Amino acid sequence: SGADNETLKQRRTQILSRGLPKQKPIQGVKQVIVVASGKGGVGKSTTAVNLALALAANDSSKSIGLLDVDVYGPSIPKMMNLKGNPELSQNNLMRPLLNYGIACMSMGFLVEETAPVVWRGLMVMSAIEKLLRQVDWGQLDYLVVDMPPGTGDVQLSVSQNIPISGAVIVSTPQDIALMDAHKGAEMFRKVHVPVLGLVQNMSVFQCPKCKHRTHIFGADGARRLARTLGLDVLGDIPLHLNIRETSDTGQPIVFSQPESDEVSDVLK
């Protein structure tokens, strides 16, 4: 009967949830926003950095933090022009490094820049736990979390251990990237994390000389995926040389060139 099926469904949910960790807020942090992608190389970290800076620029009264949980390939130290080891507080917690008004923490601060992180899963999970629980953020209005690509252990661990206000999915318009972005959005829905929308990155390239526009990765793929998922497109960012150059030099474009056309594209 329908009542029996509903009882069975509730019982199954209870059994499956027994092994899940109880969510515990990060002390001092009001809202957590994760920036994710199904596939690497789509500009997720660049988006996370400029999102954090845009939140700070939009309201100077807000305190913003940036957490890089990509253990194997941390990008935030270079993009935020930060080096060095975190100091410890009196409570033996790591203090974030600060630049451009953003408090930052990354695995990249704890290992040599060129040293590979050759770790198995348990060591990675231990590192994630330290990044989540052993950092003294002070008081933050927003913590932007740069997730690694994919839908594996790290994404599940973060999603199940801390309350997340919403997830932003970054993808290029390319079909292969969109397949993985679709999986990423569905993963967050399964763990009850609201998906705020999609960012379509590298959407079009405009030749600086002749102004001809070329859709190198395809046209409007993320918009079609957003319609399929019932989500909004939060941003449509063209392939700009300045965005790449400022990221590589550790001077993110939202901070270094706030009046540029590129920034207006980022903040649309």
Coordinates of C-alpha atoms in Angstrom, one line a residue:
S1 CA 0.0 0.0 0.0
G2 CA 1.0 3.6 -0.3
A3 CA 1.4 3.9 3.5
D4 CA 3.7 0.9 3.7
N5 CA 5.8 2.3 0.8
E6 CA 6.2 5.6 2.6
T7 CA 7.1 3.9 5.9
L8 CA 9.7 1.8 4.0
K9 CA 11.1 4.9 2.3
Q10 CA 11.5 6.7 5.7
R11 CA 13.1 3.7 7.2
R12 CA 15.6 3.4 4.4
T13 CA 16.5 7.1 4.8
Q14 CA 17.1 6.6 8.5
I15 CA 19.4 3.7 7.9
L16 CA 21.4 5.5 5.2
S17 CA 21.8 8.6 7.3
R18 CA 23.2 6.8 10.3
G19 CA 26.8 6.8 9.0
L20 CA 26.7 10.4 7.9
P21 CA 28.5 13.0 10.0
K22 CA 26.4 15.7 11.8
Q23 CA 26.8 19.1 10.2
K24 CA 28.5 21.6 12.4
P25 CA 29.0 25.3 11.4
I26 CA 32.4 26.7 11.1
Q27 CA 32.9 28.9 14.1
G28 CA 32.5 32.6 13.3
V29 CA 31.3 32.0 9.7
K30 CA 27.8 33.1 8.8
Q31 CA 27.4 31.9 5.2
V32 CA 29.3 29.4 3.2
I33 CA 29.2 29.4 -0.6
V34 CA 31.0 26.7 -2.6
V35 CA 32.3 27.1 -6.1
A36 CA 32.4 23.8 -7.9
S37 CA 32.8 22.2 -11.3
G38 CA 32.5 18.7 -12.7
K39 CA 35.6 19.1 -14.8
G40 CA 39.0 20.8 -14.2
G41 CA 40.3 23.6 -16.4
V42 CA 37.0 25.5 -16.7
G43 CA 38.0 28.5 -14.6
K44 CA 36.5 27.5 -11.3
S45 CA 39.3 28.9 -9.1
T46 CA 39.4 32.1 -11.1
T47 CA 35.7 32.5 -10.6
A48 CA 36.0 31.7 -6.8
V49 CA 38.7 34.3 -6.3
N50 CA 36.8 37.1 -8.2
L51 CA 33.6 36.1 -6.6
A52 CA 35.1 36.7 -3.1
L53 CA 36.6 40.0 -4.2
A54 CA 33.3 41.0 -5.8
L55 CA 31.4 40.3 -2.6
A56 CA 33.9 42.5 -0.7
A57 CA 33.7 45.3 -3.3
N58 CA 29.9 45.2 -3.3
D59 CA 29.7 45.8 0.4
S60 CA 32.7 47.0 2.3
S61 CA 31.1 46.3 5.6
K62 CA 31.1 42.5 4.9
S63 CA 34.1 40.3 5.9
I64 CA 35.0 37.7 3.3
G65 CA 37.1 34.6 3.5
L66 CA 38.4 32.2 0.8
L67 CA 39.1 28.6 1.5
D68 CA 40.9 26.4 -1.1
V69 CA 40.1 22.7 -0.5
D70 CA 41.7 21.5 -3.7
V71 CA 44.4 19.5 -1.9
Y72 CA 46.1 18.1 -5.0
G73 CA 46.1 21.3 -7.0
P74 CA 45.7 24.4 -4.9
S75 CA 45.5 27.6 -7.0
I76 CA 44.5 30.3 -4.5
P77 CA 48.1 31.1 -3.2
K78 CA 49.3 32.1 -6.7
M79 CA 46.0 33.8 -7.7
M80 CA 45.9 35.8 -4.4
N81 CA 49.7 36.5 -4.5
L82 CA 50.3 34.9 -1.1
K83 CA 53.1 32.8 0.3
G84 CA 54.2 31.6 3.7
N85 CA 53.1 29.4 6.5
P86 CA 50.1 30.3 8.6
E87 CA 50.8 31.5 12.2
L88 CA 49.1 29.8 15.1
S89 CA 46.6 31.4 17.5
Q90 CA 46.7 31.0 21.2
N91 CA 44.1 28.2 20.7
N92 CA 46.6 26.4 18.3
L93 CA 44.4 27.3 15.3
M94 CA 45.9 28.4 12.0
R95 CA 45.4 32.0 11.1
P96 CA 44.5 32.7 7.5
L97 CA 46.8 34.8 5.3
L98 CA 45.4 38.1 4.2
N99 CA 45.6 40.0 0.9
Y100 CA 43.2 42.4 -1.0
G101 CA 41.1 42.4 2.2
I102 CA 40.3 38.7 1.9
A103 CA 41.3 36.1 4.5
C104 CA 42.7 33.0 2.7
M105 CA 43.5 29.4 3.7
S106 CA 44.9 26.8 1.3
M107 CA 46.8 23.5 1.4
G108 CA 49.3 25.5 -0.8
F109 CA 50.4 27.3 2.4
L110 CA 51.3 24.1 4.1
V111 CA 53.5 22.4 1.4
E112 CA 56.2 23.6 -0.9
E113 CA 54.9 25.2 -4.1
T114 CA 56.4 22.6 -6.4
A115 CA 56.0 19.6 -4.1
P116 CA 53.3 17.1 -5.3
V117 CA 50.8 16.0 -2.7
V118 CA 51.1 12.2 -3.1
W119 CA 48.5 11.1 -0.5
R120 CA 45.9 8.4 -0.2
G121 CA 42.3 9.1 0.6
L122 CA 42.5 9.0 4.4
M123 CA 45.3 11.6 4.5
V124 CA 43.4 13.8 2.2
M125 CA 40.3 13.6 4.4
S126 CA 42.5 14.4 7.4
A127 CA 43.8 17.5 5.6
I128 CA 40.2 18.6 4.7
E129 CA 39.2 18.2 8.3
K130 CA 42.0 20.4 9.4
L131 CA 41.1 23.1 6.8
L132 CA 37.5 23.0 8.0
R133 CA 38.0 22.9 11.7
Q134 CA 41.4 24.2 12.6
V135 CA 41.4 27.6 11.1
D136 CA 40.7 30.8 13.1
W137 CA 38.6 32.8 10.7
G138 CA 37.5 35.4 13.3
Q139 CA 34.1 36.7 12.2
L140 CA 33.1 36.2 8.5
D141 CA 30.0 37.1 6.7
Y142 CA 30.8 34.9 3.7
L143 CA 33.3 32.1 3.2
V144 CA 33.8 31.2 -0.4
V145 CA 35.1 27.6 -0.8
D146 CA 37.0 26.7 -3.9
M147 CA 36.2 23.0 -4.4
P148 CA 38.3 20.5 -6.4
P149 CA 36.7 19.3 -9.7
G150 CA 34.6 16.2 -9.6
T151 CA 32.0 14.6 -7.3
G152 CA 34.2 12.5 -5.0
D153 CA 35.2 12.2 -1.3
V154 CA 36.2 15.8 -0.8
Q155 CA 33.0 17.2 -2.2
L156 CA 30.9 14.8 -0.1
S157 CA 32.9 15.4 3.0
V158 CA 32.6 19.2 2.8
S159 CA 28.9 19.1 1.9
Q160 CA 28.1 16.7 4.8
N161 CA 30.2 18.2 7.5
I162 CA 29.3 21.9 7.3
P163 CA 26.0 23.8 6.5
I164 CA 26.3 25.3 3.0
S165 CA 24.2 28.2 1.9
G166 CA 24.5 27.5 -1.8
A167 CA 26.7 26.1 -4.6
V168 CA 27.8 27.8 -7.8
I169 CA 28.6 25.5 -10.7
V170 CA 31.2 26.7 -13.2
S171 CA 31.3 25.3 -16.8
T172 CA 32.4 26.2 -20.3
P173 CA 29.7 25.8 -23.0
Q174 CA 31.5 22.7 -24.3
D175 CA 29.4 19.5 -24.2
I176 CA 32.0 17.4 -22.4
A177 CA 32.3 20.0 -19.6
L178 CA 28.5 20.3 -19.4
M179 CA 28.1 16.6 -18.8
D180 CA 30.2 16.8 -15.7
A181 CA 28.6 20.1 -14.6
H182 CA 25.3 18.3 -14.7
K183 CA 26.6 15.6 -12.5
G184 CA 28.0 18.2 -10.0
A185 CA 24.6 19.9 -9.8
E186 CA 22.8 16.7 -9.2
M187 CA 25.4 15.7 -6.5
F188 CA 24.7 18.8 -4.5
R189 CA 21.0 18.3 -4.8
K190 CA 21.3 14.7 -3.4
V191 CA 23.1 16.1 -0.3
H192 CA 20.5 18.9 0.0
V193 CA 22.8 21.8 -0.9
P194 CA 20.9 24.5 -2.8
V195 CA 22.4 25.1 -6.2
L196 CA 22.4 28.9 -6.7
G197 CA 23.0 28.6 -10.5
L198 CA 25.6 28.2 -13.2
V199 CA 28.4 30.4 -14.4
Q200 CA 29.1 30.1 -18.1
N201 CA 32.8 30.7 -18.5
M202 CA 34.9 31.3 -21.7
S203 CA 31.6 31.7 -23.5
V204 CA 33.0 33.7 -26.5
F205 CA 36.3 35.1 -27.7
Q206 CA 36.5 38.5 -29.4
C207 CA 39.5 39.3 -31.5
P208 CA 41.1 42.4 -30.1
K209 CA 42.0 43.6 -33.6
C210 CA 39.1 42.9 -35.9
K211 CA 36.4 42.4 -33.1
H212 CA 35.2 39.2 -34.7
R213 CA 33.5 36.9 -32.1
T214 CA 34.2 33.2 -32.1
H215 CA 32.5 30.6 -29.9
I216 CA 35.5 28.4 -29.3
F217 CA 33.8 26.1 -26.9
G218 CA 30.3 26.2 -28.4
A219 CA 27.5 28.7 -27.9
D220 CA 25.1 28.9 -24.9
G221 CA 25.6 25.3 -23.7
A222 CA 25.4 26.3 -20.0
R223 CA 22.2 28.2 -20.7
R224 CA 20.6 25.1 -22.1
L225 CA 21.8 23.1 -19.1
A226 CA 20.4 25.7 -16.7
R227 CA 17.0 25.5 -18.4
T228 CA 17.2 21.7 -18.1
L229 CA 18.0 21.9 -14.4
G230 CA 15.6 24.7 -13.7
L231 CA 18.5 27.0 -12.6
D232 CA 19.6 30.5 -13.4
V233 CA 22.7 31.5 -15.3
L234 CA 24.5 33.8 -12.8
G235 CA 27.2 35.0 -15.2
D236 CA 28.3 34.8 -18.8
I237 CA 32.0 35.4 -18.9
P238 CA 33.8 35.7 -22.3
L239 CA 37.4 34.4 -22.8
H240 CA 39.4 37.5 -22.0
L241 CA 43.2 37.8 -22.0
N242 CA 43.2 40.2 -19.1
I243 CA 41.4 37.8 -16.8
R244 CA 44.0 35.1 -17.5
E245 CA 47.0 37.5 -17.1
T246 CA 45.8 39.0 -13.9
S247 CA 45.1 35.6 -12.4
D248 CA 48.6 34.4 -13.3
T249 CA 50.2 37.4 -11.8
G250 CA 48.3 37.3 -8.6
Q251 CA 46.4 40.5 -9.1
P252 CA 42.8 39.3 -9.8
I253 CA 40.9 41.5 -12.2
V254 CA 38.1 42.5 -9.9
F255 CA 40.7 44.1 -7.7
S256 CA 43.3 45.3 -10.1
Q257 CA 41.1 46.6 -12.9
P258 CA 37.7 47.2 -11.3
E259 CA 36.5 49.7 -14.0
S260 CA 37.4 47.4 -17.0
D261 CA 34.9 45.9 -19.5
E262 CA 36.1 42.5 -18.3
V263 CA 35.0 43.2 -14.8
S264 CA 31.6 44.3 -16.0
D265 CA 31.3 40.9 -17.7
V266 CA 32.3 39.1 -14.5
L267 CA 29.9 41.1 -12.4
K268 CA 26.9 41.0 -14.7

